JSON list of C-alpha atoms in Angstrom, two decimals:
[
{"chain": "R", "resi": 1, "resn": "UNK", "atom": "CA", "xyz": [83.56, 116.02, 109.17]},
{"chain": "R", "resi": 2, "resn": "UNK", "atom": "CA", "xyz": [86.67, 114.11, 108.30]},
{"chain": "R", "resi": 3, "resn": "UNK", "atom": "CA", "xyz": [89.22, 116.57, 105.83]},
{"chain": "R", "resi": 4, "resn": "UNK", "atom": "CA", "xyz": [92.16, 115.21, 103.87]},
{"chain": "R", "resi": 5, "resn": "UNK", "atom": "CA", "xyz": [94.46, 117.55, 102.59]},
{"chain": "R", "resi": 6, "resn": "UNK", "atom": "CA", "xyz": [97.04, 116.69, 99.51]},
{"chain": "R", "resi": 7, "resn": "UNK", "atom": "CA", "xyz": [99.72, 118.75, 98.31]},
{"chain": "R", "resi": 8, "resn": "UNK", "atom": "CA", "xyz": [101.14, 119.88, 95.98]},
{"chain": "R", "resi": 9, "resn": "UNK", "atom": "CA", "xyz": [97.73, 120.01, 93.80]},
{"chain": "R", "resi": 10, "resn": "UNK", "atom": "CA", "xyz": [100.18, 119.59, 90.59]},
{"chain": "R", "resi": 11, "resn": "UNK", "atom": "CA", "xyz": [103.96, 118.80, 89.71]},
{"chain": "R", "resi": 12, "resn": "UNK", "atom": "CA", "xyz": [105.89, 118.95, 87.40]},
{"chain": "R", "resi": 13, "resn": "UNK", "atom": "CA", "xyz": [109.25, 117.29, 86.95]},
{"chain": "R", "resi": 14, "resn": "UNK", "atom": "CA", "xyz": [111.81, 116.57, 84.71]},
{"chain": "R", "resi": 15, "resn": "UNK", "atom": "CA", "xyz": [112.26, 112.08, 83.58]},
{"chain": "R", "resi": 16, "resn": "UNK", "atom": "CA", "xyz": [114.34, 111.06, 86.12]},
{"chain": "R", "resi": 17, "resn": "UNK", "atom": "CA", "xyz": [113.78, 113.17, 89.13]},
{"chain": "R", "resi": 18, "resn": "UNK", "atom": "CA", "xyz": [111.82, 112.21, 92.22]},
{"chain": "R", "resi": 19, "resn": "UNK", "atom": "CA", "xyz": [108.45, 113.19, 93.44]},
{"chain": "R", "resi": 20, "resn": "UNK", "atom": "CA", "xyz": [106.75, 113.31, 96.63]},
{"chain": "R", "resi": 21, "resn": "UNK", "atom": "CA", "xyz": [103.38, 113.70, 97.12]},
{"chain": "R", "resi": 22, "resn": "UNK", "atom": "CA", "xyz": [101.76, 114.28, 101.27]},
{"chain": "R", "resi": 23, "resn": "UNK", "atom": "CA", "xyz": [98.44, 113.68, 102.74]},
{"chain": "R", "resi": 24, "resn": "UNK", "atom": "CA", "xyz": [97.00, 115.33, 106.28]},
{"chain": "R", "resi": 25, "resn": "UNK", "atom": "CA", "xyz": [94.28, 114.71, 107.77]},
{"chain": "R", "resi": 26, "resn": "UNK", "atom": "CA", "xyz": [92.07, 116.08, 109.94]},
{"chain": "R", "resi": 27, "resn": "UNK", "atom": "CA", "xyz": [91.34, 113.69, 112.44]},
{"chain": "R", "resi": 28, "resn": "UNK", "atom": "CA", "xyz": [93.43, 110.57, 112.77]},
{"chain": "R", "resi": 29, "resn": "UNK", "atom": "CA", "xyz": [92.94, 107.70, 110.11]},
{"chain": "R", "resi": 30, "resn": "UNK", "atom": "CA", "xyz": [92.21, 103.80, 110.83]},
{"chain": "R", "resi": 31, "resn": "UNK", "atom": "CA", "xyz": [94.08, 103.09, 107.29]},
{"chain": "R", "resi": 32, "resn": "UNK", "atom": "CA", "xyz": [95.28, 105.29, 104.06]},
{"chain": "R", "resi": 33, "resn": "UNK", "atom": "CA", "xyz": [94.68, 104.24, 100.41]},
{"chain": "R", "resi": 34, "resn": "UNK", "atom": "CA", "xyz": [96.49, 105.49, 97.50]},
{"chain": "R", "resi": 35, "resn": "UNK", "atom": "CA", "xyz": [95.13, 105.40, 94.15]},
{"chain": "R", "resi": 36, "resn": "UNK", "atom": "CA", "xyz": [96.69, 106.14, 90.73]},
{"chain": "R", "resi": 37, "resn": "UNK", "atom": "CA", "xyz": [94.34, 107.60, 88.26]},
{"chain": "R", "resi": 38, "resn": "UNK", "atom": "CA", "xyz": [95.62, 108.38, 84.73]},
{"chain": "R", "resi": 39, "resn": "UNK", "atom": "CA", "xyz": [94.88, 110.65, 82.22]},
{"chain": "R", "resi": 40, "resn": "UNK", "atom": "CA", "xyz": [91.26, 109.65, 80.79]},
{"chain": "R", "resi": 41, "resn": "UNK", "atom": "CA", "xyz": [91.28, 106.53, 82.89]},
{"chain": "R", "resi": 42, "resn": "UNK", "atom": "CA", "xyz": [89.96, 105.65, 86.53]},
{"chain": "R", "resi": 43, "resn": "UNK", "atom": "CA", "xyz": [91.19, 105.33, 89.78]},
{"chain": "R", "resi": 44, "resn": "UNK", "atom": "CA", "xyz": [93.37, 102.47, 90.47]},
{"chain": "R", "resi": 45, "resn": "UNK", "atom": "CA", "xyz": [94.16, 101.11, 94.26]},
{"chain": "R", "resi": 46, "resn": "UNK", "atom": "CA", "xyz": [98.38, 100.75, 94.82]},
{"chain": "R", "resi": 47, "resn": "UNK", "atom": "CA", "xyz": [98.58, 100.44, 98.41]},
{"chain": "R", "resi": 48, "resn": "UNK", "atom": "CA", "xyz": [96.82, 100.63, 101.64]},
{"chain": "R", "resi": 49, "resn": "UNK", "atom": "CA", "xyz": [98.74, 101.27, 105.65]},
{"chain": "R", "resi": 50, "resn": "UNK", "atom": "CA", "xyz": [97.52, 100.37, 108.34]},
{"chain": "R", "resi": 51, "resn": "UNK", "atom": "CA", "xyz": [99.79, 100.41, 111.20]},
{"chain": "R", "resi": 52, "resn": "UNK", "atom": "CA", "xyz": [101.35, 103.47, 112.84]},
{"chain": "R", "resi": 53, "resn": "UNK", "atom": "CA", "xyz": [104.74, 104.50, 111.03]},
{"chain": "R", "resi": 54, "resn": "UNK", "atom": "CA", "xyz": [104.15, 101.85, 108.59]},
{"chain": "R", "resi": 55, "resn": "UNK", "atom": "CA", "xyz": [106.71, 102.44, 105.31]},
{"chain": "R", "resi": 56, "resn": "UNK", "atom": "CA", "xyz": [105.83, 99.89, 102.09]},
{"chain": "R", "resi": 57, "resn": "UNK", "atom": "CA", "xyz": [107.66, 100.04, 98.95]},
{"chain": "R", "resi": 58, "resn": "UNK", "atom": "CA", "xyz": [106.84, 98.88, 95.07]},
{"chain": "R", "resi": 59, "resn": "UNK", "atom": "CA", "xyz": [109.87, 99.54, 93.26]},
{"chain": "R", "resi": 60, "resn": "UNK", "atom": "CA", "xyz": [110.26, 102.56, 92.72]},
{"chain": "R", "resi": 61, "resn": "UNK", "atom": "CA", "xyz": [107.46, 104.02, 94.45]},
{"chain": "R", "resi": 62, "resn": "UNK", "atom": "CA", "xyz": [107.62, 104.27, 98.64]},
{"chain": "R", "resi": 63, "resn": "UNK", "atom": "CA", "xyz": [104.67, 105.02, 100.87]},
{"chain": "R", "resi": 64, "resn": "UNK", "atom": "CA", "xyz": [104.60, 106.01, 104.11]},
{"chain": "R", "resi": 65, "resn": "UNK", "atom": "CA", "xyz": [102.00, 106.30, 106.97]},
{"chain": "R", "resi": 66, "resn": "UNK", "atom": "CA", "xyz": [103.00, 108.99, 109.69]},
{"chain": "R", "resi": 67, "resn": "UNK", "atom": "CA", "xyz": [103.15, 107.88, 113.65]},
{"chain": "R", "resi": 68, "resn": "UNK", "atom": "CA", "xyz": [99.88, 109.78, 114.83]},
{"chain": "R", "resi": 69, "resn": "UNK", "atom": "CA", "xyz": [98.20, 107.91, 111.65]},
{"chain": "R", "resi": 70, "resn": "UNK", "atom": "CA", "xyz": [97.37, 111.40, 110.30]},
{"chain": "R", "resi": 71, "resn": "UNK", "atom": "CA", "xyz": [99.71, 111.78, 107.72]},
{"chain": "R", "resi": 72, "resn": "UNK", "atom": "CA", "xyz": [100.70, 109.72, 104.48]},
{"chain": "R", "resi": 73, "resn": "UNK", "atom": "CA", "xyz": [103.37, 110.64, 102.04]},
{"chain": "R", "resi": 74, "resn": "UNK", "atom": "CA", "xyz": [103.85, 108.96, 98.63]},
{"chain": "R", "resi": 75, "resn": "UNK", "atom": "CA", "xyz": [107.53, 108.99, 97.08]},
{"chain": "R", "resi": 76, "resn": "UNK", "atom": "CA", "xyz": [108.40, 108.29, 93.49]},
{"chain": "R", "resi": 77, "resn": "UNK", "atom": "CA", "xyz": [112.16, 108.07, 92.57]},
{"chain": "R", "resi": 78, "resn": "UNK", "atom": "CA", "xyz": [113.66, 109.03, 89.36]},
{"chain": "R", "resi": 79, "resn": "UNK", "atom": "CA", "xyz": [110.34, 109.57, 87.92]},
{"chain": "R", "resi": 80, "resn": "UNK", "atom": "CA", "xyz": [109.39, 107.63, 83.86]},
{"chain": "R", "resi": 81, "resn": "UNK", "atom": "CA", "xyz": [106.90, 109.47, 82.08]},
{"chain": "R", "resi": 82, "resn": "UNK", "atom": "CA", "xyz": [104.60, 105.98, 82.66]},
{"chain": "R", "resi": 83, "resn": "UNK", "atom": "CA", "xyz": [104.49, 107.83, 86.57]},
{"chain": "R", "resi": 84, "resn": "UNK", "atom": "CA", "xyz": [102.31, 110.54, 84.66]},
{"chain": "R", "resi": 85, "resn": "UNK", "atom": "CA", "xyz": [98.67, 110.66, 86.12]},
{"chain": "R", "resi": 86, "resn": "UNK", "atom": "CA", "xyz": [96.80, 111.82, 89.51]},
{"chain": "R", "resi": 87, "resn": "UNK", "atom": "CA", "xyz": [97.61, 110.17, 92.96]},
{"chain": "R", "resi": 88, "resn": "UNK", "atom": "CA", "xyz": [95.19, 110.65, 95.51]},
{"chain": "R", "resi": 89, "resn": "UNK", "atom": "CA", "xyz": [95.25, 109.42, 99.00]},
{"chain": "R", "resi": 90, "resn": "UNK", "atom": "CA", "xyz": [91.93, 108.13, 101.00]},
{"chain": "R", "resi": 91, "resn": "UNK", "atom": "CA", "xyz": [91.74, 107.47, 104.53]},
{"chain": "R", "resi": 92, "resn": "UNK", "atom": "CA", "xyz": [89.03, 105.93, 106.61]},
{"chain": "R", "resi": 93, "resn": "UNK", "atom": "CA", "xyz": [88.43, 106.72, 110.28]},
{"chain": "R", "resi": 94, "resn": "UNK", "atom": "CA", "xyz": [86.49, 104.21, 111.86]},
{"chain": "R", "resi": 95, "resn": "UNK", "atom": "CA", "xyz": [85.92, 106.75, 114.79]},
{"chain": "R", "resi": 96, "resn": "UNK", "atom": "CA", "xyz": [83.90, 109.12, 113.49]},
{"chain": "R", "resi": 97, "resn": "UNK", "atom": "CA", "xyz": [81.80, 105.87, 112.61]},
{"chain": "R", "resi": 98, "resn": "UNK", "atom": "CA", "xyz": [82.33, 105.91, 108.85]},
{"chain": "R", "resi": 99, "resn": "UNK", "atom": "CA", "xyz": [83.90, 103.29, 106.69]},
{"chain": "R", "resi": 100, "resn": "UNK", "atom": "CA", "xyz": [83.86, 105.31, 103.56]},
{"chain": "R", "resi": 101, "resn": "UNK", "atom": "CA", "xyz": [86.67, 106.50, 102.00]},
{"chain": "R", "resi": 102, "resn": "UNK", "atom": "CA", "xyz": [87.45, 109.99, 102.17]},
{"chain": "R", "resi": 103, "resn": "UNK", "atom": "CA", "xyz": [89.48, 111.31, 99.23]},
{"chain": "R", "resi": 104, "resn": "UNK", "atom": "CA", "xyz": [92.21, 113.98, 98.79]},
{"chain": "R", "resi": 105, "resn": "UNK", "atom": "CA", "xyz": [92.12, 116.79, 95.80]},
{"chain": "R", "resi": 106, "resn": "UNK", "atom": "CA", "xyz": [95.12, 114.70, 94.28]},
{"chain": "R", "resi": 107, "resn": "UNK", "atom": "CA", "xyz": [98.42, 115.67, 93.02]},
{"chain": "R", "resi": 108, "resn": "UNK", "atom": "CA", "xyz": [98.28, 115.92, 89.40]},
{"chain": "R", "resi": 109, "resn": "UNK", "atom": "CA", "xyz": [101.87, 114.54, 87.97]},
{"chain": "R", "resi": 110, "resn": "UNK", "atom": "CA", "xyz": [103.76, 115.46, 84.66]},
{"chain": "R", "resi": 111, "resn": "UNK", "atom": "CA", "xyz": [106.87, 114.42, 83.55]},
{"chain": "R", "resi": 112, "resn": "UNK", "atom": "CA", "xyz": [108.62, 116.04, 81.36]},
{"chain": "R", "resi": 113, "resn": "UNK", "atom": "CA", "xyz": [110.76, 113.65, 78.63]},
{"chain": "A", "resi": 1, "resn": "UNK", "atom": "CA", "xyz": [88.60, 88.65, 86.76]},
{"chain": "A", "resi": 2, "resn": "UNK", "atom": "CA", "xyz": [89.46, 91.71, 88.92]},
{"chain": "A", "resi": 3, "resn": "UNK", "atom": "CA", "xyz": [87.64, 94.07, 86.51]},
{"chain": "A", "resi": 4, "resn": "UNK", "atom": "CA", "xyz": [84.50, 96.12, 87.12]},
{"chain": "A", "resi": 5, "resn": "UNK", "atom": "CA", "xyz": [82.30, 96.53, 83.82]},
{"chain": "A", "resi": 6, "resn": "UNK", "atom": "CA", "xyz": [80.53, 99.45, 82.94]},
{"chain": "A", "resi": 7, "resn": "UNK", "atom": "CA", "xyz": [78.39, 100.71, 80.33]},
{"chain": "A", "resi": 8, "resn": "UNK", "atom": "CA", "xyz": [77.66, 102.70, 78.60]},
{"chain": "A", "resi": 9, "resn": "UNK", "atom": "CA", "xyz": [81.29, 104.24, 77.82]},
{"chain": "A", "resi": 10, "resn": "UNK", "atom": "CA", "xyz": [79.69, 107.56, 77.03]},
{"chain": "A", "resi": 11, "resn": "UNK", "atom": "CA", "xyz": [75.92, 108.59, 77.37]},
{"chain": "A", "resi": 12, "resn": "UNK", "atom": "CA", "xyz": [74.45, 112.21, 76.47]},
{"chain": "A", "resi": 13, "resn": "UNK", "atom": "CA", "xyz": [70.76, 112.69, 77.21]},
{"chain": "A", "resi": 14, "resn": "UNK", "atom": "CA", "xyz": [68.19, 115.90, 77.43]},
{"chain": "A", "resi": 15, "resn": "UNK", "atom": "CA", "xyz": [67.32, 116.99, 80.53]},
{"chain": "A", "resi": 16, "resn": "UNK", "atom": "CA", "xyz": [63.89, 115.48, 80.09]},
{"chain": "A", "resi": 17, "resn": "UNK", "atom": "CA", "xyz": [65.25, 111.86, 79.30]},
{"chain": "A", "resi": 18, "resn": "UNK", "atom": "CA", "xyz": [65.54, 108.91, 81.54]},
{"chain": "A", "resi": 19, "resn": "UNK", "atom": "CA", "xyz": [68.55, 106.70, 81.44]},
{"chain": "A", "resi": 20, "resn": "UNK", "atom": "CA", "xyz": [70.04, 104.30, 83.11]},
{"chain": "A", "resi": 21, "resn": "UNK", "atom": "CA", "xyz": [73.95, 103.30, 84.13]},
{"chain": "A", "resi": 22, "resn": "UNK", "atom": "CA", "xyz": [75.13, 99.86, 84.40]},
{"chain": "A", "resi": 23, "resn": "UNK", "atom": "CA", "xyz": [77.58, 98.31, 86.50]},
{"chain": "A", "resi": 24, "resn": "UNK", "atom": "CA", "xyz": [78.69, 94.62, 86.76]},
{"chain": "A", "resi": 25, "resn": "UNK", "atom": "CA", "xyz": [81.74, 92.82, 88.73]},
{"chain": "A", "resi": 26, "resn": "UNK", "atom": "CA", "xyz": [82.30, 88.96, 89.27]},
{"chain": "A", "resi": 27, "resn": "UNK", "atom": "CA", "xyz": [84.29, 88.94, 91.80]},
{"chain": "A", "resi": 28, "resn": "UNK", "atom": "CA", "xyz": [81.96, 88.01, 95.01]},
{"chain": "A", "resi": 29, "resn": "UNK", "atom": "CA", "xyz": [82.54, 92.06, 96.48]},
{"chain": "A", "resi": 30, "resn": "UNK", "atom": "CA", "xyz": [79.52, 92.02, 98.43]},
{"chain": "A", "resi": 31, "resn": "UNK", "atom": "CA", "xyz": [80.02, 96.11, 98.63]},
{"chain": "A", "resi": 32, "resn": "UNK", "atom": "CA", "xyz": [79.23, 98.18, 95.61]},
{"chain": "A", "resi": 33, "resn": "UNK", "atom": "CA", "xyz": [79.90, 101.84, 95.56]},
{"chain": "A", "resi": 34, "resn": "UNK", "atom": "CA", "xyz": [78.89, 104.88, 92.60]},
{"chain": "A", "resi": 35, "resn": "UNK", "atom": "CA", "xyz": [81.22, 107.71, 92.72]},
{"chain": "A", "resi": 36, "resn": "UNK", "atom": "CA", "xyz": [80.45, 111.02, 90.75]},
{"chain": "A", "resi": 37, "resn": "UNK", "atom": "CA", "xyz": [83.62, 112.84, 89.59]},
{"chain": "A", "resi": 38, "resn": "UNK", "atom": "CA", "xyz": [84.11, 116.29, 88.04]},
{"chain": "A", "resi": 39, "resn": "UNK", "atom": "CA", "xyz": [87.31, 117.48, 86.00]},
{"chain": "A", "resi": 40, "resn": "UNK", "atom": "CA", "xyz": [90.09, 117.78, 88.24]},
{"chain": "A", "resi": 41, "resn": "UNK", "atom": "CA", "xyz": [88.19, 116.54, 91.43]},
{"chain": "A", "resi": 42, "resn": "UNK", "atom": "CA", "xyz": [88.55, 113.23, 93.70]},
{"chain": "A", "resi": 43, "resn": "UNK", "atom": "CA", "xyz": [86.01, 110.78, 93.22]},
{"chain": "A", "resi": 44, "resn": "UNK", "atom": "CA", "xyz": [82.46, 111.95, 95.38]},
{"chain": "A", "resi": 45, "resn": "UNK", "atom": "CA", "xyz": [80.60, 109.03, 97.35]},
{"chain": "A", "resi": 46, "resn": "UNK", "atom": "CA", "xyz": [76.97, 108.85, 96.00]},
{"chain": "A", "resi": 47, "resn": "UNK", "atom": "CA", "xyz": [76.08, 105.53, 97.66]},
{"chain": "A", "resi": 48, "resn": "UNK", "atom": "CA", "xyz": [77.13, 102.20, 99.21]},
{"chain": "A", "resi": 49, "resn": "UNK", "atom": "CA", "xyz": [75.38, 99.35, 98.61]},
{"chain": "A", "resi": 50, "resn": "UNK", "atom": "CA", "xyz": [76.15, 96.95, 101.25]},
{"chain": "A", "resi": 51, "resn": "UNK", "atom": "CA", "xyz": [75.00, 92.90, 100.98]},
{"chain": "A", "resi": 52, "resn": "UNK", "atom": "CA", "xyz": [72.50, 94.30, 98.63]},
{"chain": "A", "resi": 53, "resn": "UNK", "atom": "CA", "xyz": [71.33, 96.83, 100.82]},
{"chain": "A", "resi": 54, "resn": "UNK", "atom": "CA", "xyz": [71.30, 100.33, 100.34]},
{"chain": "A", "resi": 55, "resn": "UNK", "atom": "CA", "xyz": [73.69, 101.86, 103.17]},
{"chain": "A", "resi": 56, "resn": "UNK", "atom": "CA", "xyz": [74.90, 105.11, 102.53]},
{"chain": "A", "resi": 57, "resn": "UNK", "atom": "CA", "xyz": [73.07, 107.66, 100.47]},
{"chain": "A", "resi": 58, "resn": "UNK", "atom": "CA", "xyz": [75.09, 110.56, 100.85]},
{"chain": "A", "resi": 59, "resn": "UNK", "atom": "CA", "xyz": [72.32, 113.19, 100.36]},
{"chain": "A", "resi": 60, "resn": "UNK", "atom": "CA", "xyz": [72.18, 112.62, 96.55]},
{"chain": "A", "resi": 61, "resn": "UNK", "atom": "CA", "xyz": [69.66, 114.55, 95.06]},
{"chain": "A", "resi": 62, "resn": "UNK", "atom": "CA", "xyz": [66.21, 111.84, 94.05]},
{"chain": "A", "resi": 63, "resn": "UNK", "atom": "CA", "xyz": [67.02, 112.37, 90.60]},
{"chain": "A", "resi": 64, "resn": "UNK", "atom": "CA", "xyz": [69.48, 109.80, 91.20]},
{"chain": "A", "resi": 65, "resn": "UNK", "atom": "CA", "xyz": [68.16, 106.68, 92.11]},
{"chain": "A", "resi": 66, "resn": "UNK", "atom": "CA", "xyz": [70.51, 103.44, 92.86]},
{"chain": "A", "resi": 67, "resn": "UNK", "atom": "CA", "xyz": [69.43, 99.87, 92.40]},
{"chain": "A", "resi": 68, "resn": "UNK", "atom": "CA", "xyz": [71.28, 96.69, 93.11]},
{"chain": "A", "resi": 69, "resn": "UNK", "atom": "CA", "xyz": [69.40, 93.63, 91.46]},
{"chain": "A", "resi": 70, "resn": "UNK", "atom": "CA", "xyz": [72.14, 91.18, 92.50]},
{"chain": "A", "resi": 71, "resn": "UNK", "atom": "CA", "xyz": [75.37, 90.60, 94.27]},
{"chain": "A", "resi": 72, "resn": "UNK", "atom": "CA", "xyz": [76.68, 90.99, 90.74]},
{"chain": "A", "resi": 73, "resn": "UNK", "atom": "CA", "xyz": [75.06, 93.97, 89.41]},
{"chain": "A", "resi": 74, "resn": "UNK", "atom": "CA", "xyz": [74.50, 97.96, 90.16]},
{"chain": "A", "resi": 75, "resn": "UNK", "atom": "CA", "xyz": [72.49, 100.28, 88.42]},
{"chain": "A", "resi": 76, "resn": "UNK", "atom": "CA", "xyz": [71.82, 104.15, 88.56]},
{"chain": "A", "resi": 77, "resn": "UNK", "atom": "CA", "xyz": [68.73, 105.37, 86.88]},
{"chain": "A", "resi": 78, "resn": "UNK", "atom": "CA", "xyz": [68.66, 108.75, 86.30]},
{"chain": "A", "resi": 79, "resn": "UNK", "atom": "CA", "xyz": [65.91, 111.03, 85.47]},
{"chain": "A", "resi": 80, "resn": "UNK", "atom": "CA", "xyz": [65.11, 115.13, 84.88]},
{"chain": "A", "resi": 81, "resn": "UNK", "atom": "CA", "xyz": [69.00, 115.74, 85.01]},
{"chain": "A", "resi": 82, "resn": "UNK", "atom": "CA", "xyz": [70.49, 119.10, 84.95]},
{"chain": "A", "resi": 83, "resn": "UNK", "atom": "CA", "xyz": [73.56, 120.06, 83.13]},
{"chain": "A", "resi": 84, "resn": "UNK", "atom": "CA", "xyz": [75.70, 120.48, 86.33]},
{"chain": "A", "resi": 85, "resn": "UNK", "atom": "CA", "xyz": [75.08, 116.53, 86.62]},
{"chain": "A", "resi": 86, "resn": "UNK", "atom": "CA", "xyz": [77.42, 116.30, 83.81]},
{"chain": "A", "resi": 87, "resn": "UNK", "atom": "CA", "xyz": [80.23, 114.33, 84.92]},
{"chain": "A", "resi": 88, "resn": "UNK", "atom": "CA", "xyz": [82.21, 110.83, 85.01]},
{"chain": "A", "resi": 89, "resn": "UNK", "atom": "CA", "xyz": [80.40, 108.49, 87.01]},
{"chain": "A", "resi": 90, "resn": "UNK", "atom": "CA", "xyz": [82.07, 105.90, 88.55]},
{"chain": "A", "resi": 91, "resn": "UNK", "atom": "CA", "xyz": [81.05, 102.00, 90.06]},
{"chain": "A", "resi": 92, "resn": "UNK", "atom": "CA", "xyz": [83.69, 100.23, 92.46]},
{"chain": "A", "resi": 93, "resn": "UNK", "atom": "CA", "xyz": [83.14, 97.34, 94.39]},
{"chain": "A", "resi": 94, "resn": "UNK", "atom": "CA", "xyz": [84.89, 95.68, 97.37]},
{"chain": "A", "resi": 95, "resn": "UNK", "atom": "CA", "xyz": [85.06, 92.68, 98.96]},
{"chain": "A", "resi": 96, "resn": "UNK", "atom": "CA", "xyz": [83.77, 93.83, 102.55]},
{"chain": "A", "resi": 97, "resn": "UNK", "atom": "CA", "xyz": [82.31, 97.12, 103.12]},
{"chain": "A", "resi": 98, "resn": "UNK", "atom": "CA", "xyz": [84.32, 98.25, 105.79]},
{"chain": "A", "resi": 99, "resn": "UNK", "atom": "CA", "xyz": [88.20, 99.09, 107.56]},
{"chain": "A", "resi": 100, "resn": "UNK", "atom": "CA", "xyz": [90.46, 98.47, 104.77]},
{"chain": "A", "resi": 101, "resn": "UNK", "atom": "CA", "xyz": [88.90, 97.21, 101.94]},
{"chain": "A", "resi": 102, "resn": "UNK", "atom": "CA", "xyz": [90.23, 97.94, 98.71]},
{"chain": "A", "resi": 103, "resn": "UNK", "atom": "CA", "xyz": [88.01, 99.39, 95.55]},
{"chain": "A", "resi": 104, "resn": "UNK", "atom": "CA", "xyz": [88.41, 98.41, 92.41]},
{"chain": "A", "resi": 105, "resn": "UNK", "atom": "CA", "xyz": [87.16, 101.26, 89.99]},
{"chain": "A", "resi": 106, "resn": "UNK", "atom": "CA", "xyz": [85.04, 100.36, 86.98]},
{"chain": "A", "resi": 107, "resn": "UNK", "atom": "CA", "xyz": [86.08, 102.69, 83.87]},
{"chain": "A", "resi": 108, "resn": "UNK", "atom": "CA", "xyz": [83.38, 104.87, 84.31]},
{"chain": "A", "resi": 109, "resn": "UNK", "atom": "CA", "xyz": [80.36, 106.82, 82.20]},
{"chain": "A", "resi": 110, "resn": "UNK", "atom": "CA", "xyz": [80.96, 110.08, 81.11]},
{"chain": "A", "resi": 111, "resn": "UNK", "atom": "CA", "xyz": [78.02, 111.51, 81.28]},
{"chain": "A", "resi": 112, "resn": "UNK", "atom": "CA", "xyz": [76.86, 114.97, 79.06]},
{"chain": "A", "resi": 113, "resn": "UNK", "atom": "CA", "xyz": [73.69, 116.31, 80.12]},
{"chain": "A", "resi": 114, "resn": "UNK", "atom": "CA", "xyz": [72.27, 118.96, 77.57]}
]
């Protein structure tokens, strides 16, 4: 079955550093999700990519969706200690006749004041 | 409204008991999803209810048992749990099932099964 892998599984930086966070997957995607999930709360959506070497930015934070649509990579720059919470990246792949989302472990992010 | 409602916040119950989890949105998704999630663990499909149809049951043990009375509205009733069912359980709903669609996360029942 479809496999997405995130790493790293946790980070920690220092306020004002930057932070990147990378999906793979196993087979290739039809789109990528990221979600933001903070400390006691629930998931939240930030972005979906569709389109082969797709980049999207909200302000400080740039996503990016590889050519072969199997990789993702989410970039924070100079991190606030509001960044602090789990990112995980979900992909779909219509192919394998599934329209779920399948979920990465998450990177777990702490920034240190 | 762009929120997903769900209650309770916090529900413990014996292993005997039968409960139920409730789940509400308002914002015409006509796909509604329940997640189970450990500590430290992505979110884990359950089910998909599609147009008020169950679609996608992924192999949840019958002690689990999904309704959807309405467009609106998504239960889970729950009965002879075991205390490895303890977890957050989480409703999200979307506008389409399908490529794409976004899910907006309700904030979830933690669940404590004794």
């Amino acid at each position: 079955g479809q496999q997405v892998m995130q790493i790293p599984q946790y980070q920690h930086v220092q306020e004002g550093e930057d932070f990147t966070t990378y999906c793979n997957s196993s087979t290739t995607l039809s789109n990528i999700q990221w979600y933001k999930q903070r400390p006691g709360g629930h998931p939240v959506f930030l972005i979906q990519l569709v389109k082969s070497g797709e980049v999207k930015k909200q302000k400080r934070l740039t996503f990016q969706f590889g050519e072969a649509k199997k990789n993702s990579s989410l970039h924070i720059t100079a991190t606030q200690t509001t960044d602090v919470g789990t990112y995980f990246c979900a992909g779909t792949d219509l192919g394998a006749g599934s329209y779920q989302l399948t979920f990465g472990k998450g990177t777990k992010l702490s920034v240190i004041p | 409204d762009t929120e997903v409602t769900q209650t309770p916040k916090h529900l413990v119950m014996g292993m005997t008991n039968k409960k139920s989890l409730k789940c509400e949105q308002h914002m015409g998704h006509r796909a509604m999803y329940w997640y189970k999630q450990k500590a430290k663990k992505p979110p884990e499909l359950m089910f998909v209810y599609s147009y008020e149809k169950l679609s996608i049951n992924e192999s949840v043990p019958s002690r689990f048992s999904p309704e959807c009375p309405n467009s609106s509205l998504l239960n889970l009733h729950l009965h002879a749990l075991q205390p490895e069912d303890s977890a957050l359980y989480l409703c999200a709903s979307s506008q389409v099932p399908g490529q794409g669609a976004e899910q907006y996360f309700g904030p979830g029942t933690r669940l404590t099964v004794t």
